[in-house]
Amino acid sequence: NFPLDLAAVEIPSTNG
């Protein structure tokens, strides 16, 4: 997973 939001790195978000 590559979360574009560096502030929410702990949140596994697949933003591409």
XYZ file of C-alpha atoms in Angstrom:
16
model
C 0.000 0.000 0.000
C 1.284 3.480 -0.882
C -0.601 6.042 1.224
C -0.104 9.457 -0.327
C -1.019 11.031 3.009
C 2.270 10.994 4.894
C 0.449 12.330 7.945
C -1.761 9.230 7.969
C 0.969 6.674 7.333
C -0.463 4.495 10.085
C -3.675 4.213 8.081
C -3.294 1.553 5.331
C -4.850 3.403 2.424
C -4.391 2.282 -1.167
C -4.261 5.654 -2.895
C -1.769 4.372 -5.427
